[in-house]
Amino acid sequence: MAGHTDNSITIDAPLDLVWDITNDIEKWPDLFSEYASLEVLSREGDSTTFRLTMHPDESGKVWSWVSERTVDRLGRTVRARRVETGPFDHMNIRWEYEETPAGVHMRWVQDFAMKPDAPVDDAWMTDNINRNSRTQMALIRDRIEQVARDRRSAPVLPG
């Protein structure tokens, strides 16, 4: 069996703003509530390899892994995969961005499988990722919409 999640949210902000904020990975610890740090390990073209570290979980365990992420701004998509898979057999993630009359529809699709000796199974992880994705997407939406409101209300200074 394998796990699959598909979550989305609409953000009332311009596409360029949503793209720029969500793809500025060095600032993810400020954007996502679950990430403690991010270290860029290498960049090659549109691909970045990085180490992501979470805040300690309820038992005090700190989870960290290396991922590779490739952005396609023209196609409005991002593909990522875990390089250090930890308890996952594999983890592949696709982000999609679509402009709509209501704002930018941002979608995260994750396909994965847990290793047989992982502490949780595919079903548990699917529920966990779905719950957490909805939480993080709402937080990201609120933060980006606040930036968009601040930019719209900023006074225009004479040049």
CSV table of N, CA and C in Angstrom, one decimal:
chain,number,residue,atom,x,y,z
A,1,MET,N,0.8,-1.2,0.0
A,1,MET,CA,0.0,0.0,0.0
A,1,MET,C,0.9,1.2,0.0
A,2,ALA,N,0.4,2.3,-0.5
A,2,ALA,CA,1.1,3.6,-0.5
A,2,ALA,C,0.2,4.7,0.0
A,3,GLY,N,0.7,5.8,0.4
A,3,GLY,CA,0.0,6.9,0.8
A,3,GLY,C,-0.1,8.0,-0.3
A,4,HIS,N,-1.2,8.7,-0.3
A,4,HIS,CA,-1.5,9.8,-1.2
A,4,HIS,C,-2.3,10.8,-0.6
A,5,THR,N,-1.9,12.1,-0.7
A,5,THR,CA,-2.7,13.2,-0.2
A,5,THR,C,-2.8,14.2,-1.3
A,6,ASP,N,-3.9,15.0,-1.2
A,6,ASP,CA,-4.1,16.0,-2.2
A,6,ASP,C,-4.9,17.1,-1.4
A,7,ASN,N,-4.2,18.2,-1.2
A,7,ASN,CA,-4.8,19.3,-0.4
A,7,ASN,C,-4.6,20.6,-1.2
A,8,SER,N,-5.5,21.6,-1.0
A,8,SER,CA,-5.4,22.8,-1.7
A,8,SER,C,-6.1,23.9,-0.9
A,9,ILE,N,-5.7,25.2,-1.3
A,9,ILE,CA,-6.3,26.3,-0.7
A,9,ILE,C,-6.2,27.5,-1.7
A,10,THR,N,-7.1,28.4,-1.5
A,10,THR,CA,-7.1,29.6,-2.4
A,10,THR,C,-6.6,30.8,-1.6
A,11,ILE,N,-5.6,31.5,-2.1
A,11,ILE,CA,-5.0,32.6,-1.4
A,11,ILE,C,-5.3,33.9,-2.2
A,12,ASP,N,-6.0,34.9,-1.5
A,12,ASP,CA,-6.4,36.1,-2.1
A,12,ASP,C,-5.2,37.1,-2.2
A,13,ALA,N,-4.3,36.8,-3.2
A,13,ALA,CA,-3.1,37.6,-3.4
A,13,ALA,C,-2.6,37.4,-4.8
A,14,PRO,N,-1.8,38.2,-5.4
A,14,PRO,CA,-1.3,38.1,-6.7
A,14,PRO,C,-0.4,36.8,-6.8
A,15,LEU,N,-0.4,36.2,-8.0
A,15,LEU,CA,0.4,35.0,-8.2
A,15,LEU,C,1.8,35.2,-7.9
A,16,ASP,N,2.4,36.3,-8.4
A,16,ASP,CA,3.9,36.5,-8.2
A,16,ASP,C,4.2,36.6,-6.7
A,17,LEU,N,3.3,37.2,-5.9
A,17,LEU,CA,3.5,37.3,-4.4
A,17,LEU,C,3.4,35.9,-3.8
A,18,VAL,N,2.4,35.1,-4.2
A,18,VAL,CA,2.3,33.8,-3.6
A,18,VAL,C,3.5,32.9,-4.0
A,19,TRP,N,3.8,33.0,-5.3
A,19,TRP,CA,5.0,32.2,-5.8
A,19,TRP,C,6.3,32.6,-5.0
A,20,ASP,N,6.5,33.9,-5.0
A,20,ASP,CA,7.8,34.3,-4.3
A,20,ASP,C,7.9,34.0,-2.9
A,21,ILE,N,6.8,34.1,-2.1
A,21,ILE,CA,6.9,33.8,-0.7
A,21,ILE,C,7.0,32.3,-0.5
A,22,THR,N,6.2,31.5,-1.2
A,22,THR,CA,6.2,30.1,-0.9
A,22,THR,C,7.4,29.4,-1.4
A,23,ASN,N,8.1,30.0,-2.3
A,23,ASN,CA,9.3,29.4,-2.9
A,23,ASN,C,10.6,30.0,-2.4
A,24,ASP,N,10.5,30.9,-1.4
A,24,ASP,CA,11.7,31.5,-0.8
A,24,ASP,C,12.0,30.5,0.4
A,25,ILE,N,12.6,29.4,0.1
A,25,ILE,CA,12.8,28.3,1.0
A,25,ILE,C,13.6,28.7,2.3
A,26,GLU,N,14.5,29.6,2.1
A,26,GLU,CA,15.3,30.0,3.3
A,26,GLU,C,14.5,30.7,4.3
A,27,LYS,N,13.3,31.2,4.0
A,27,LYS,CA,12.4,31.8,4.9
A,27,LYS,C,11.3,30.9,5.4
A,28,TRP,N,11.3,29.6,5.0
A,28,TRP,CA,10.3,28.7,5.4
A,28,TRP,C,10.2,28.6,6.9
A,29,PRO,N,11.2,28.6,7.7
A,29,PRO,CA,11.0,28.6,9.2
A,29,PRO,C,10.1,29.7,9.7
A,30,ASP,N,10.0,30.8,9.0
A,30,ASP,CA,9.2,31.9,9.3
A,30,ASP,C,7.8,31.8,8.7
A,31,LEU,N,7.7,31.0,7.7
A,31,LEU,CA,6.4,30.8,7.0
A,31,LEU,C,5.6,29.6,7.5
A,32,PHE,N,6.3,28.5,7.8
A,32,PHE,CA,5.6,27.3,8.3
A,32,PHE,C,5.8,27.3,9.8
A,33,SER,N,4.8,26.9,10.6
A,33,SER,CA,5.0,26.8,12.1
A,33,SER,C,5.8,25.6,12.5
A,34,GLU,N,5.9,24.6,11.6
A,34,GLU,CA,6.5,23.3,12.0
A,34,GLU,C,8.0,23.2,11.8
A,35,TYR,N,8.6,24.1,11.0
A,35,TYR,CA,10.0,24.1,10.7
A,35,TYR,C,10.8,24.9,11.6
A,36,ALA,N,11.9,24.3,12.2
A,36,ALA,CA,12.8,25.1,13.0
A,36,ALA,C,13.9,25.7,12.2
A,37,SER,N,14.4,25.0,11.2
A,37,SER,CA,15.5,25.5,10.4
A,37,SER,C,15.6,24.9,9.0
A,38,LEU,N,16.2,25.6,8.1
A,38,LEU,CA,16.4,25.1,6.8
A,38,LEU,C,17.8,25.5,6.3
A,39,GLU,N,18.6,24.6,5.8
A,39,GLU,CA,20.0,24.8,5.4
A,39,GLU,C,20.1,24.4,3.9
A,40,VAL,N,20.4,25.4,3.0
A,40,VAL,CA,20.6,25.0,1.6
A,40,VAL,C,22.0,24.3,1.5
A,41,LEU,N,22.0,23.2,0.9
A,41,LEU,CA,23.2,22.4,0.7
A,41,LEU,C,23.8,22.6,-0.7
A,42,SER,N,22.9,22.8,-1.7
A,42,SER,CA,23.4,23.0,-3.0
A,42,SER,C,22.3,23.6,-3.9
A,43,ARG,N,22.8,24.3,-5.0
A,43,ARG,CA,21.8,24.8,-6.0
A,43,ARG,C,22.4,24.5,-7.3
A,44,GLU,N,21.6,24.0,-8.2
A,44,GLU,CA,22.0,23.7,-9.6
A,44,GLU,C,20.8,24.1,-10.5
A,45,GLY,N,20.9,25.2,-11.2
A,45,GLY,CA,19.8,25.6,-12.1
A,45,GLY,C,18.6,25.9,-11.2
A,46,ASP,N,17.5,25.2,-11.6
A,46,ASP,CA,16.2,25.5,-10.8
A,46,ASP,C,16.0,24.5,-9.7
A,47,SER,N,17.1,23.7,-9.4
A,47,SER,CA,17.0,22.7,-8.3
A,47,SER,C,17.8,23.1,-7.1
A,48,THR,N,17.2,22.8,-5.9
A,48,THR,CA,17.9,23.1,-4.7
A,48,THR,C,17.8,21.9,-3.8
A,49,THR,N,19.0,21.5,-3.2
A,49,THR,CA,19.0,20.5,-2.2
A,49,THR,C,19.2,21.1,-0.9
A,50,PHE,N,18.4,20.7,0.1
A,50,PHE,CA,18.4,21.4,1.4
A,50,PHE,C,18.1,20.4,2.5
A,51,ARG,N,18.5,20.8,3.7
A,51,ARG,CA,18.2,20.0,4.9
A,51,ARG,C,17.1,20.8,5.7
A,52,LEU,N,16.0,20.1,6.0
A,52,LEU,CA,14.9,20.7,6.7
A,52,LEU,C,14.8,20.1,8.1
A,53,THR,N,14.7,20.9,9.1
A,53,THR,CA,14.6,20.4,10.5
A,53,THR,C,13.4,20.9,11.1
A,54,MET,N,12.6,20.0,11.8
A,54,MET,CA,11.4,20.4,12.4
A,54,MET,C,11.6,20.8,13.9
A,55,HIS,N,10.6,21.4,14.5
A,55,HIS,CA,10.7,21.6,15.9
A,55,HIS,C,10.5,20.3,16.6
A,56,PRO,N,10.9,20.1,17.8
A,56,PRO,CA,10.8,18.8,18.5
A,56,PRO,C,9.3,18.4,18.5
A,57,ASP,N,9.0,17.1,18.4
A,57,ASP,CA,7.6,16.7,18.5
A,57,ASP,C,7.3,16.5,20.0
A,58,GLU,N,6.0,16.0,20.3
A,58,GLU,CA,5.6,15.9,21.7
A,58,GLU,C,6.4,15.1,22.5
A,59,SER,N,7.2,14.2,21.9
A,59,SER,CA,8.1,13.3,22.7
A,59,SER,C,9.5,13.9,22.8
A,60,GLY,N,9.7,15.0,22.2
A,60,GLY,CA,11.1,15.6,22.2
A,60,GLY,C,11.9,15.3,21.0
A,61,LYS,N,11.5,14.4,20.1
A,61,LYS,CA,12.3,14.0,19.0
A,61,LYS,C,12.3,15.1,17.9
A,62,VAL,N,13.5,15.3,17.4
A,62,VAL,CA,13.6,16.3,16.3
A,62,VAL,C,13.8,15.5,15.0
A,63,TRP,N,12.9,15.8,14.0
A,63,TRP,CA,13.0,15.1,12.7
A,63,TRP,C,13.7,16.0,11.7
A,64,SER,N,14.6,15.5,10.9
A,64,SER,CA,15.3,16.2,10.0
A,64,SER,C,15.6,15.3,8.7
A,65,TRP,N,15.6,15.9,7.6
A,65,TRP,CA,15.8,15.2,6.3
A,65,TRP,C,16.4,16.1,5.3
A,66,VAL,N,16.9,15.5,4.2
A,66,VAL,CA,17.4,16.2,3.0
A,66,VAL,C,16.4,16.0,1.9
A,67,SER,N,16.0,17.1,1.2
A,67,SER,CA,15.1,17.1,0.1
A,67,SER,C,15.7,17.8,-1.1
A,68,GLU,N,15.2,17.4,-2.3
A,68,GLU,CA,15.6,18.1,-3.5
A,68,GLU,C,14.3,18.7,-4.1
A,69,ARG,N,14.4,20.0,-4.5
A,69,ARG,CA,13.2,20.7,-5.0
A,69,ARG,C,13.5,21.4,-6.3
A,70,THR,N,12.7,21.2,-7.3
A,70,THR,CA,12.9,21.8,-8.6
A,70,THR,C,11.7,22.7,-8.9
A,71,VAL,N,11.9,23.9,-9.2
A,71,VAL,CA,10.8,24.9,-9.5
A,71,VAL,C,10.7,25.1,-11.0
A,72,ASP,N,9.5,25.2,-11.4
A,72,ASP,CA,9.2,25.5,-12.8
A,72,ASP,C,8.2,26.7,-12.8
A,73,ARG,N,8.8,27.9,-12.8
A,73,ARG,CA,7.9,29.1,-12.7
A,73,ARG,C,7.0,29.2,-13.8
A,74,LEU,N,7.4,29.0,-15.0
A,74,LEU,CA,6.6,29.1,-16.2
A,74,LEU,C,5.4,28.1,-16.1
A,75,GLY,N,5.7,26.9,-15.7
A,75,GLY,CA,4.6,25.9,-15.6
A,75,GLY,C,3.9,26.0,-14.3
A,76,ARG,N,4.3,26.9,-13.4
A,76,ARG,CA,3.7,27.1,-12.1
A,76,ARG,C,3.6,25.8,-11.3
A,77,THR,N,4.7,25.1,-11.3
A,77,THR,CA,4.7,23.8,-10.5
A,77,THR,C,6.1,23.7,-9.8
A,78,VAL,N,6.1,22.9,-8.8
A,78,VAL,CA,7.3,22.6,-8.1
A,78,VAL,C,7.2,21.1,-7.8
A,79,ARG,N,8.4,20.4,-8.0
A,79,ARG,CA,8.5,19.0,-7.7
A,79,ARG,C,9.5,18.8,-6.7
A,80,ALA,N,9.3,18.0,-5.7
A,80,ALA,CA,10.3,17.7,-4.6
A,80,ALA,C,10.3,16.3,-4.3
A,81,ARG,N,11.4,15.8,-3.8
A,81,ARG,CA,11.5,14.4,-3.3
A,81,ARG,C,12.5,14.4,-2.1
A,82,ARG,N,12.2,13.5,-1.2
A,82,ARG,CA,13.2,13.3,-0.1
A,82,ARG,C,14.4,12.5,-0.6
A,83,VAL,N,15.6,13.1,-0.3
A,83,VAL,CA,16.8,12.4,-0.7
A,83,VAL,C,17.2,11.5,0.5
A,84,GLU,N,17.1,12.0,1.7
A,84,GLU,CA,17.2,11.2,2.9
A,84,GLU,C,15.8,10.9,3.3
A,85,THR,N,15.4,9.6,3.1
A,85,THR,CA,14.0,9.3,3.3
A,85,THR,C,13.5,9.0,4.7
A,86,GLY,N,14.5,8.7,5.6
A,86,GLY,CA,14.1,8.4,7.0
A,86,GLY,C,13.1,7.3,7.0
A,87,PRO,N,12.0,7.4,7.7
A,87,PRO,CA,11.0,6.3,7.8
A,87,PRO,C,10.2,6.1,6.6
A,88,PHE,N,10.4,6.9,5.5
A,88,PHE,CA,9.7,6.8,4.3
A,88,PHE,C,10.5,5.9,3.3
A,89,ASP,N,9.8,5.0,2.6
A,89,ASP,CA,10.4,4.3,1.5
A,89,ASP,C,10.7,5.3,0.4
A,90,HIS,N,9.7,6.2,0.1
A,90,HIS,CA,9.8,7.3,-0.8
A,90,HIS,C,8.8,8.4,-0.4
A,91,MET,N,9.1,9.6,-0.8
A,91,MET,CA,8.2,10.8,-0.6
A,91,MET,C,8.4,11.7,-1.7
A,92,ASN,N,7.4,11.9,-2.5
A,92,ASN,CA,7.4,12.8,-3.7
A,92,ASN,C,6.3,13.8,-3.5
A,93,ILE,N,6.6,15.1,-3.8
A,93,ILE,CA,5.6,16.2,-3.5
A,93,ILE,C,5.5,17.0,-4.8
A,94,ARG,N,4.3,17.4,-5.2
A,94,ARG,CA,4.1,18.3,-6.3
A,94,ARG,C,3.3,19.5,-5.8
A,95,TRP,N,3.8,20.7,-6.0
A,95,TRP,CA,3.0,21.9,-5.7
A,95,TRP,C,2.5,22.5,-7.0
A,96,GLU,N,1.3,22.9,-7.1
A,96,GLU,CA,0.7,23.5,-8.3
A,96,GLU,C,0.1,24.9,-7.9
A,97,TYR,N,0.2,25.8,-8.8
A,97,TYR,CA,-0.4,27.2,-8.6
A,97,TYR,C,-1.2,27.5,-9.8
A,98,GLU,N,-2.5,28.0,-9.5
A,98,GLU,CA,-3.4,28.4,-10.6
A,98,GLU,C,-4.1,29.7,-10.2
A,99,GLU,N,-4.0,30.6,-11.1
A,99,GLU,CA,-4.7,31.9,-10.9
A,99,GLU,C,-6.2,31.6,-11.2
A,100,THR,N,-7.0,32.1,-10.2
A,100,THR,CA,-8.5,32.0,-10.4
A,100,THR,C,-9.1,33.4,-10.0
A,101,PRO,N,-10.3,33.7,-10.3
A,101,PRO,CA,-10.9,35.0,-10.0
A,101,PRO,C,-10.9,35.2,-8.5
A,102,ALA,N,-10.8,34.2,-7.6
A,102,ALA,CA,-10.8,34.4,-6.2
A,102,ALA,C,-9.4,34.5,-5.6
A,103,GLY,N,-8.4,34.3,-6.5
A,103,GLY,CA,-7.0,34.3,-6.0
A,103,GLY,C,-6.2,33.2,-6.6
A,104,VAL,N,-5.1,32.8,-5.9
A,104,VAL,CA,-4.3,31.8,-6.4
A,104,VAL,C,-4.6,30.5,-5.7
A,105,HIS,N,-5.0,29.5,-6.5
A,105,HIS,CA,-5.3,28.1,-6.0
A,105,HIS,C,-4.0,27.4,-5.8
A,106,MET,N,-3.5,27.1,-4.6
A,106,MET,CA,-2.3,26.4,-4.4
A,106,MET,C,-2.6,25.0,-3.9
A,107,ARG,N,-2.0,24.0,-4.6
A,107,ARG,CA,-2.3,22.6,-4.4
A,107,ARG,C,-1.0,21.8,-4.1
A,108,TRP,N,-1.1,21.0,-3.0
A,108,TRP,CA,0.0,20.1,-2.7
A,108,TRP,C,-0.4,18.7,-2.8
A,109,VAL,N,0.3,17.9,-3.6
A,109,VAL,CA,0.0,16.5,-3.8
A,109,VAL,C,1.2,15.7,-3.3
A,110,GLN,N,1.0,14.8,-2.4
A,110,GLN,CA,2.1,14.0,-1.9
A,110,GLN,C,1.8,12.5,-2.1
A,111,ASP,N,2.8,11.8,-2.7
A,111,ASP,CA,2.8,10.4,-2.9
A,111,ASP,C,4.0,9.8,-2.1
A,112,PHE,N,3.7,8.8,-1.3
A,112,PHE,CA,4.7,8.2,-0.4
A,112,PHE,C,4.4,6.8,0.0
A,113,ALA,N,5.3,6.2,0.6
A,113,ALA,CA,5.1,4.9,1.3
A,113,ALA,C,6.0,4.8,2.5
A,114,MET,N,5.6,4.3,3.6
A,114,MET,CA,6.4,4.1,4.7
A,114,MET,C,7.2,2.8,4.6
A,115,LYS,N,8.4,2.8,5.2
A,115,LYS,CA,9.2,1.6,5.3
A,115,LYS,C,8.5,0.6,6.2
A,116,PRO,N,8.7,-0.7,6.0
A,116,PRO,CA,8.0,-1.7,6.8
A,116,PRO,C,8.3,-1.6,8.3
A,117,ASP,N,9.5,-1.1,8.6
A,117,ASP,CA,9.9,-0.9,10.0
A,117,ASP,C,9.7,0.5,10.6
A,118,ALA,N,8.9,1.3,9.8
A,118,ALA,CA,8.6,2.7,10.3
A,118,ALA,C,7.7,2.6,11.5
A,119,PRO,N,7.8,3.6,12.4
A,119,PRO,CA,6.9,3.6,13.6
A,119,PRO,C,5.4,3.8,13.3
A,120,VAL,N,5.1,4.2,12.1
A,120,VAL,CA,3.7,4.3,11.7
A,120,VAL,C,3.5,3.8,10.3
A,121,ASP,N,2.2,3.5,10.0
A,121,ASP,CA,1.9,2.9,8.6
A,121,ASP,C,1.4,4.0,7.7
A,122,ASP,N,1.2,3.6,6.4
A,122,ASP,CA,0.8,4.6,5.4
A,122,ASP,C,-0.5,5.3,5.8
A,123,ALA,N,-1.5,4.6,6.3
A,123,ALA,CA,-2.8,5.2,6.7
A,123,ALA,C,-2.6,6.2,7.7
A,124,TRP,N,-1.8,5.9,8.8
A,124,TRP,CA,-1.6,6.9,9.8
A,124,TRP,C,-0.9,8.2,9.3
A,125,MET,N,0.1,8.0,8.4
A,125,MET,CA,0.8,9.1,7.9
A,125,MET,C,-0.1,9.9,6.9
A,126,THR,N,-0.9,9.2,6.2
A,126,THR,CA,-1.9,9.9,5.3
A,126,THR,C,-2.7,10.9,6.1
A,127,ASP,N,-3.3,10.4,7.2
A,127,ASP,CA,-4.1,11.2,8.1
A,127,ASP,C,-3.3,12.4,8.6
A,128,ASN,N,-2.1,12.1,9.1
A,128,ASN,CA,-1.2,13.1,9.7
A,128,ASN,C,-0.9,14.2,8.7
A,129,ILE,N,-0.5,13.8,7.5
A,129,ILE,CA,-0.1,14.8,6.4
A,129,ILE,C,-1.4,15.6,6.0
A,130,ASN,N,-2.5,15.0,5.9
A,130,ASN,CA,-3.7,15.7,5.5
A,130,ASN,C,-4.0,16.8,6.6
A,131,ARG,N,-4.0,16.4,7.8
A,131,ARG,CA,-4.3,17.3,8.9
A,131,ARG,C,-3.3,18.4,9.0
A,132,ASN,N,-2.0,18.1,8.9
A,132,ASN,CA,-1.0,19.1,9.0
A,132,ASN,C,-1.0,20.0,7.8
A,133,SER,N,-1.2,19.5,6.6
A,133,SER,CA,-1.2,20.3,5.4
A,133,SER,C,-2.3,21.4,5.5
A,134,ARG,N,-3.5,21.0,5.9
A,134,ARG,CA,-4.6,21.9,6.1
A,134,ARG,C,-4.2,23.1,7.0
A,135,THR,N,-3.6,22.7,8.1
A,135,THR,CA,-3.1,23.7,9.1
A,135,THR,C,-2.1,24.6,8.5
A,136,GLN,N,-1.1,24.1,7.9
A,136,GLN,CA,0.0,24.9,7.3
A,136,GLN,C,-0.5,25.7,6.2
A,137,MET,N,-1.3,25.2,5.3
A,137,MET,CA,-1.9,26.0,4.2
A,137,MET,C,-2.7,27.2,4.7
A,138,ALA,N,-3.5,27.0,5.7
A,138,ALA,CA,-4.3,28.1,6.3
A,138,ALA,C,-3.3,29.2,6.9
A,139,LEU,N,-2.3,28.7,7.6
A,139,LEU,CA,-1.3,29.7,8.1
A,139,LEU,C,-0.6,30.5,7.0
A,140,ILE,N,-0.2,29.8,6.0
A,140,ILE,CA,0.5,30.4,4.8
A,140,ILE,C,-0.5,31.4,4.1
A,141,ARG,N,-1.7,30.9,3.9
A,141,ARG,CA,-2.7,31.8,3.3
A,141,ARG,C,-2.9,33.1,4.1
A,142,ASP,N,-3.0,33.0,5.4
A,142,ASP,CA,-3.2,34.2,6.2
A,142,ASP,C,-2.0,35.1,6.2
A,143,ARG,N,-0.8,34.5,6.2
A,143,ARG,CA,0.4,35.3,6.2
A,143,ARG,C,0.6,36.1,4.9
A,144,ILE,N,0.3,35.4,3.8
A,144,ILE,CA,0.5,36.0,2.5
A,144,ILE,C,-0.6,37.0,2.2
A,145,GLU,N,-1.8,36.7,2.6
A,145,GLU,CA,-2.9,37.7,2.5
A,145,GLU,C,-2.6,39.0,3.3
A,146,GLN,N,-2.0,38.8,4.4
A,146,GLN,CA,-1.6,40.0,5.2
A,146,GLN,C,-0.6,40.8,4.5
A,147,VAL,N,0.4,40.2,3.9
A,147,VAL,CA,1.4,40.9,3.1
A,147,VAL,C,0.7,41.6,2.0
A,148,ALA,N,-0.2,41.0,1.3
A,148,ALA,CA,-0.9,41.6,0.1
A,148,ALA,C,-1.7,42.8,0.6
A,149,ARG,N,-2.4,42.7,1.7
A,149,ARG,CA,-3.1,43.8,2.3
A,149,ARG,C,-2.2,45.0,2.6
A,150,ASP,N,-1.1,44.7,3.3
A,150,ASP,CA,-0.1,45.7,3.7
A,150,ASP,C,0.4,46.4,2.4
A,151,ARG,N,0.7,45.7,1.4
A,151,ARG,CA,1.2,46.3,0.1
A,151,ARG,C,0.2,47.2,-0.5
A,152,ARG,N,-1.1,46.7,-0.5
A,152,ARG,CA,-2.2,47.5,-1.1
A,152,ARG,C,-2.4,48.8,-0.4
A,153,SER,N,-2.2,48.8,1.0
A,153,SER,CA,-2.5,50.0,1.8
A,153,SER,C,-1.3,50.9,2.0
A,154,ALA,N,-0.1,50.5,1.5
A,154,ALA,CA,1.1,51.3,1.7
A,154,ALA,C,1.0,52.5,0.9
A,155,PRO,N,1.4,53.7,1.5
A,155,PRO,CA,1.3,54.9,0.8
A,155,PRO,C,2.4,54.9,-0.4
A,156,VAL,N,2.0,55.6,-1.4
A,156,VAL,CA,2.9,55.8,-2.6
A,156,VAL,C,3.7,57.0,-2.3
A,157,LEU,N,5.0,56.8,-2.3
A,157,LEU,CA,5.9,58.0,-2.0
A,157,LEU,C,6.3,58.6,-3.3
A,158,PRO,N,6.4,59.9,-3.3
A,158,PRO,CA,6.9,60.6,-4.6
A,158,PRO,C,8.3,60.2,-4.9
A,159,GLY,N,8.6,60.0,-6.2
A,159,GLY,CA,9.9,59.5,-6.6
A,159,GLY,C,10.7,60.6,-7.0
